Structures are given as C-alpha cells and as structure tokens.
Amino acid sequence: MRIIAPSVLSLDYSRLSESVQEVNDSKATWIHYDVMDGHFVPNLTFGPDILKGFSKMSNLFLDVHLMIEDPVKYAPIFIEAGADGITFHSECFDSVSQMIEFIDVLHAHNVSVGITSKPETDIETYKDVLGLVDLVLVMSVEPGFGGQSFQESALDKIRTFDSLRKEHGYNYLIQVDGGINGETAKDAINAGVDVLVAGSYIFKDDISEKIEQLWNI
Ligand code: DX5
Ligand code: ZN
C-alpha cells in the first residue's frame, strides 16, 4: 500500500487552483489538511470554510489532521465541510474511554479515524484503542510547522506500530508526517509506512515531479 498525501500547509496560495489541479492530476490520492488553533500548537492555519473550497476543487480523499485542543467540538464541523478522514491527538483526552467514545462518534459519521501524538508522548497511553482506528499517524517532527527536519526516532515508532498490527491483526494504515523527502520516505517505507505526508518537499518544487518521485520509491 502506498498513499501520497501532499500537505497543503506548504502550498503557494497565490497559485491555489493551479496547484490543486496539479495534485488532482498526479499519483496523489489524498490531500493532507492541517488544522491548528494556536493553543495545542503555536501556529494557526485554516478552518472549515477553506476545507469546503478544497472539497469543491478536488475529489481526492480529504485527510484532516486536527492539531487543536477541542477535537470533540470541531471534528463534526470539519466532517460537515467535507473531511473524509479525521486524525486527532491523544493528548487532547484524559482517558481511553473518552477516546473510544469519540472514535465511535466519528465512525457514526462514516469517516475514517486516525490517532496520533506528539513525538514525546508515550504510545502506551493509547495502545488500547489501536484496534478501533483506521490510521495511526507517526509525527516525525514536533507538530506546528512545515519545513522541519525528520526525527529519526520516528522510525522505531513506525516499526512498533507495524509489529503491533501484525501481532494483533489490526487493520490501521500507518502514516508519517514531517520532514518527508526522497531519502526519509525510503526509510519510513522500509520501516512499514503506508501513507506519506509531504508538504515542503512537494510544494516548494515541481509538484507532480516530486509526487512521482515519492510514488516510485
Ligand atoms: C506539521 C504538519 C505537517 C506539515 C509537514 O505540524 O502536521 O503536515 O505540513 O510539513 P513538511 O512536509 O514540510 O515537514
Ligand atoms: Zn499534518
């Protein structure tokens, strides 16, 4: 399984429609959409209305990564605006039972559900929900900004999630996000990744060529 998910955080918004058209015509099948609230991470990005615009411009799977303090309140609004998948941070929940309740709500809305955490968070805190999610996102940078360097420690985490799914028969996809380029993508794929998120690598260069390169690894 290989899915390329260009992160529109790094898109050149002075040429929005041409860039999205290039992504539509490429080997990418997802669009990664980073929502930041200035509290959970020290940056601000886009709300649901802009997602509606992407939904009109593209038929690709809209993969929404919520880096916000209150995913329970806002996820339904992003679903209404066109999200096909919602990925939330484990740090936003005090207990596993709250996470399970939220995952059930998201599934009732017929979206794919992803879980993630900041690099320093112990994955033990959400191991018990891994059988319930469709995607596990491994953050290979501190969430908040594009253009950071890939943290090698993500590779061990990817291997752990890959072993856990084999061991327990879980069905989630493994996604990696942060510092992905031709080299780090190779390492991540070898470690067990299915979904590559890449922002600056794709959008700061020739969009279709970079997507093609990630596809051909
Ligand atoms: C960072 C975001 C990423 C970001 C990755 O918090 O979650 O999706 O766009 O950007 P690059 O690929 O430039 O590291
Ligand atoms: Zn992201």
Short mmCIF file of C-alpha atoms and ligand atoms in Angstrom, two decimals:
data_model
loop_
_atom_site.label_atom_id
_atom_site.label_comp_id
_atom_site.label_asym_id
_atom_site.label_seq_id
_atom_site.Cartn_x
_atom_site.Cartn_y
_atom_site.Cartn_z
CA MET A 1 0.00 0.00 0.00
CA ARG A 2 1.38 3.40 -0.96
CA ILE A 3 -0.61 6.59 -0.49
CA ILE A 4 0.85 10.04 -1.11
CA ALA A 5 -0.82 12.84 0.87
CA PRO A 6 0.51 16.28 -0.09
CA SER A 7 0.18 18.65 2.87
CA VAL A 8 -1.40 21.90 1.72
CA LEU A 9 0.21 23.73 4.64
CA SER A 10 3.10 24.48 2.28
CA LEU A 11 1.02 25.24 -0.80
CA ASP A 12 1.67 28.55 -2.58
CA TYR A 13 -1.72 30.22 -2.04
CA SER A 14 -1.04 32.78 -4.77
CA ARG A 15 -1.47 29.89 -7.23
CA LEU A 16 -4.01 27.80 -5.36
CA SER A 17 -6.19 26.40 -8.13
CA GLU A 18 -3.27 25.51 -10.46
CA SER A 19 -1.50 23.75 -7.60
CA VAL A 20 -4.58 21.75 -6.58
CA GLN A 21 -5.16 20.85 -10.23
CA GLU A 22 -1.60 19.50 -10.41
CA VAL A 23 -2.21 17.42 -7.30
CA ASN A 24 -5.50 16.17 -8.78
CA ASP A 25 -3.69 15.07 -11.95
CA SER A 26 -0.86 13.36 -10.05
CA LYS A 27 -0.39 9.99 -8.34
CA ALA A 28 -1.52 11.52 -5.04
CA THR A 29 -4.84 10.15 -3.79
CA TRP A 30 -5.14 12.14 -0.55
CA ILE A 31 -4.85 15.80 0.44
CA HIS A 32 -3.49 16.38 3.95
CA TYR A 33 -5.10 19.37 5.68
CA ASP A 34 -3.50 20.63 8.90
CA VAL A 35 -5.81 22.41 11.32
CA MET A 36 -4.01 24.38 14.06
CA ASP A 37 -5.62 26.55 16.73
CA GLY A 38 -2.69 28.49 18.20
CA HIS A 39 -3.15 26.66 21.55
CA PHE A 40 -2.45 22.97 21.01
CA VAL A 41 0.41 24.04 18.74
CA PRO A 42 1.95 27.52 18.42
CA ASN A 43 0.60 28.22 14.94
CA LEU A 44 -2.71 29.00 13.25
CA THR A 45 -3.98 27.62 9.96
CA PHE A 46 -7.33 27.02 8.34
CA GLY A 47 -10.90 26.50 9.45
CA PRO A 48 -13.77 24.52 7.90
CA ASP A 49 -14.74 27.05 5.20
CA ILE A 50 -11.42 26.67 3.43
CA LEU A 51 -11.85 22.88 3.56
CA LYS A 52 -15.15 23.37 1.70
CA GLY A 53 -13.14 25.08 -1.03
CA PHE A 54 -10.76 22.11 -1.30
CA SER A 55 -13.74 19.79 -1.39
CA LYS A 56 -15.06 21.70 -4.43
CA MET A 57 -11.66 21.76 -6.15
CA SER A 58 -10.75 18.11 -5.65
CA ASN A 59 -12.25 14.65 -5.44
CA LEU A 60 -9.25 13.33 -3.54
CA PHE A 61 -9.63 11.95 -0.01
CA LEU A 62 -9.50 14.90 2.42
CA ASP A 63 -7.30 13.83 5.30
CA VAL A 64 -7.82 16.30 8.15
CA HIS A 65 -5.17 16.43 10.89
CA LEU A 66 -6.60 18.25 13.90
CA MET A 67 -3.91 19.96 15.98
CA ILE A 68 -6.48 21.67 18.20
CA GLU A 69 -7.37 21.48 21.88
CA ASP A 70 -11.01 20.55 21.35
CA PRO A 71 -11.35 17.93 18.60
CA VAL A 72 -14.67 16.72 20.03
CA LYS A 73 -16.29 20.08 19.40
CA TYR A 74 -14.79 20.78 15.98
CA ALA A 75 -14.48 17.38 14.23
CA PRO A 76 -18.19 17.27 13.25
CA ILE A 77 -17.85 20.75 11.71
CA PHE A 78 -14.91 19.61 9.57
CA ILE A 79 -16.83 16.47 8.59
CA GLU A 80 -19.76 18.62 7.53
CA ALA A 81 -17.28 20.71 5.49
CA GLY A 82 -16.04 17.65 3.56
CA ALA A 83 -13.44 15.76 5.64
CA ASP A 84 -13.13 12.09 4.63
CA GLY A 85 -10.75 11.24 7.46
CA ILE A 86 -10.16 12.84 10.85
CA THR A 87 -6.93 12.36 12.77
CA PHE A 88 -6.88 13.54 16.37
CA HIS A 89 -4.17 13.85 19.01
CA SER A 90 -4.27 11.51 22.00
CA GLU A 91 -3.05 14.35 24.26
CA CYS A 92 -6.46 16.02 23.98
CA PHE A 93 -8.09 13.25 26.04
CA ASP A 94 -7.88 12.41 29.75
CA SER A 95 -8.82 8.77 29.38
CA VAL A 96 -9.03 5.85 26.97
CA SER A 97 -12.80 5.66 27.46
CA GLN A 98 -13.18 9.26 26.24
CA MET A 99 -11.09 8.41 23.17
CA ILE A 100 -13.23 5.34 22.47
CA GLU A 101 -16.41 7.39 22.76
CA PHE A 102 -15.01 9.95 20.29
CA ILE A 103 -13.86 7.26 17.82
CA ASP A 104 -17.40 5.82 17.88
CA VAL A 105 -18.88 9.25 17.17
CA LEU A 106 -16.53 9.74 14.22
CA HIS A 107 -17.32 6.30 12.80
CA ALA A 108 -21.03 7.06 13.12
CA HIS A 109 -20.33 9.98 10.76
CA ASN A 110 -18.80 7.50 8.29
CA VAL A 111 -15.31 8.94 8.25
CA SER A 112 -12.02 7.18 8.59
CA VAL A 113 -10.47 7.72 12.04
CA GLY A 114 -6.81 8.32 12.77
CA ILE A 115 -4.95 8.73 16.04
CA THR A 116 -1.63 10.44 16.61
CA SER A 117 0.55 12.04 19.26
CA LYS A 118 3.42 14.47 19.61
CA PRO A 119 6.85 12.81 19.35
CA GLU A 120 7.43 12.80 23.13
CA THR A 121 4.08 11.26 24.11
CA ASP A 122 4.21 7.66 25.35
CA ILE A 123 2.27 5.47 22.92
CA GLU A 124 1.23 3.27 25.88
CA THR A 125 -1.39 5.95 26.64
CA TYR A 126 -3.36 5.00 23.53
CA LYS A 127 -2.32 1.40 22.82
CA ASP A 128 -5.76 0.21 23.92
CA VAL A 129 -7.55 1.97 21.07
CA LEU A 130 -5.34 0.72 18.24
CA GLY A 131 -7.82 -2.00 17.34
CA LEU A 132 -10.50 0.65 16.76
CA VAL A 133 -8.79 3.10 14.43
CA ASP A 134 -8.27 3.13 10.66
CA LEU A 135 -4.99 5.03 10.73
CA VAL A 136 -2.08 5.67 13.06
CA LEU A 137 -0.09 8.80 12.31
CA VAL A 138 3.52 8.92 13.45
CA MET A 139 4.65 12.54 13.82
CA SER A 140 8.28 12.77 12.72
CA VAL A 141 8.53 16.44 13.75
CA GLU A 142 7.05 18.49 16.57
CA PRO A 143 3.63 19.44 15.15
CA GLY A 144 3.08 23.10 14.26
CA PHE A 145 5.23 23.99 11.28
CA GLY A 146 6.25 22.69 7.88
CA GLY A 147 9.86 22.52 6.73
CA GLN A 148 11.40 20.88 9.84
CA SER A 149 13.91 18.01 9.77
CA PHE A 150 12.78 14.42 10.10
CA GLN A 151 13.34 12.94 13.58
CA GLU A 152 14.95 9.51 13.22
CA SER A 153 13.20 8.28 16.38
CA ALA A 154 10.00 8.11 14.30
CA LEU A 155 11.38 5.03 12.52
CA ASP A 156 11.31 2.94 15.70
CA LYS A 157 7.77 4.07 16.38
CA ILE A 158 6.72 3.06 12.86
CA ARG A 159 8.30 -0.38 13.38
CA THR A 160 6.48 -0.74 16.70
CA PHE A 161 3.10 0.10 15.14
CA ASP A 162 3.83 -2.28 12.26
CA SER A 163 4.67 -5.13 14.67
CA LEU A 164 1.61 -4.40 16.79
CA ARG A 165 -0.74 -4.59 13.81
CA LYS A 166 0.81 -7.86 12.65
CA GLU A 167 0.74 -9.32 16.15
CA HIS A 168 -2.90 -8.39 16.87
CA GLY A 169 -4.33 -8.42 13.33
CA TYR A 170 -5.15 -4.70 13.44
CA ASN A 171 -6.18 -3.05 10.20
CA TYR A 172 -4.89 0.51 10.53
CA LEU A 173 -2.73 2.22 7.96
CA ILE A 174 0.50 3.77 9.21
CA GLN A 175 1.09 7.36 8.14
CA VAL A 176 4.17 9.52 8.66
CA ASP A 177 4.16 13.32 8.77
CA GLY A 178 7.07 15.76 8.98
CA GLY A 179 10.36 16.17 7.15
CA ILE A 180 9.50 13.70 4.40
CA ASN A 181 11.72 13.85 1.31
CA GLY A 182 13.10 11.26 -1.12
CA GLU A 183 15.51 9.87 1.50
CA THR A 184 13.40 9.90 4.65
CA ALA A 185 10.43 8.50 2.69
CA LYS A 186 12.56 5.47 1.78
CA ASP A 187 13.46 4.85 5.43
CA ALA A 188 9.84 5.27 6.53
CA ILE A 189 8.58 2.85 3.87
CA ASN A 190 11.18 0.28 4.88
CA ALA A 191 10.01 0.65 8.48
CA GLY A 192 6.39 -0.10 7.48
CA VAL A 193 4.69 3.14 6.45
CA ASP A 194 1.73 3.15 4.03
CA VAL A 195 0.85 6.85 3.83
CA LEU A 196 3.44 9.56 3.19
CA VAL A 197 2.54 13.14 4.09
CA ALA A 198 4.84 15.69 2.49
CA GLY A 199 4.46 19.45 2.45
CA SER A 200 7.53 21.50 1.61
CA TYR A 201 9.18 18.70 -0.39
CA ILE A 202 6.25 18.72 -2.84
CA PHE A 203 5.05 22.32 -2.86
CA LYS A 204 8.39 24.15 -2.80
CA ASP A 205 9.32 22.44 -6.08
CA ASP A 206 7.78 20.86 -9.15
CA ILE A 207 4.62 19.37 -7.64
CA SER A 208 3.93 16.47 -10.00
CA GLU A 209 7.60 15.54 -10.30
CA LYS A 210 8.04 15.33 -6.51
CA ILE A 211 4.86 13.28 -6.09
CA GLU A 212 6.04 10.96 -8.86
CA GLN A 213 9.39 10.56 -7.06
CA LEU A 214 7.69 9.58 -3.80
CA TRP A 215 5.45 7.20 -5.73
CA ASN A 216 8.41 5.48 -7.37
CA ILE A 217 10.44 4.78 -4.22
C1 DX5 B 1 3.26 19.78 10.82
C2 DX5 B 1 2.19 19.26 9.93
C3 DX5 B 1 2.66 18.68 8.66
C4 DX5 B 1 3.45 19.59 7.76
C5 DX5 B 1 4.59 18.79 7.22
O1 DX5 B 1 2.72 20.02 12.07
O2 DX5 B 1 1.42 18.27 10.58
O3 DX5 B 1 1.60 18.08 7.92
O4 DX5 B 1 2.73 20.12 6.67
O5 DX5 B 1 5.42 19.63 6.50
P1 DX5 B 1 6.80 19.14 5.90
O6 DX5 B 1 6.50 18.01 4.97
O7 DX5 B 1 7.31 20.35 5.23
O8 DX5 B 1 7.65 18.71 7.07
ZN ZN B 2 -0.09 17.12 9.44
#
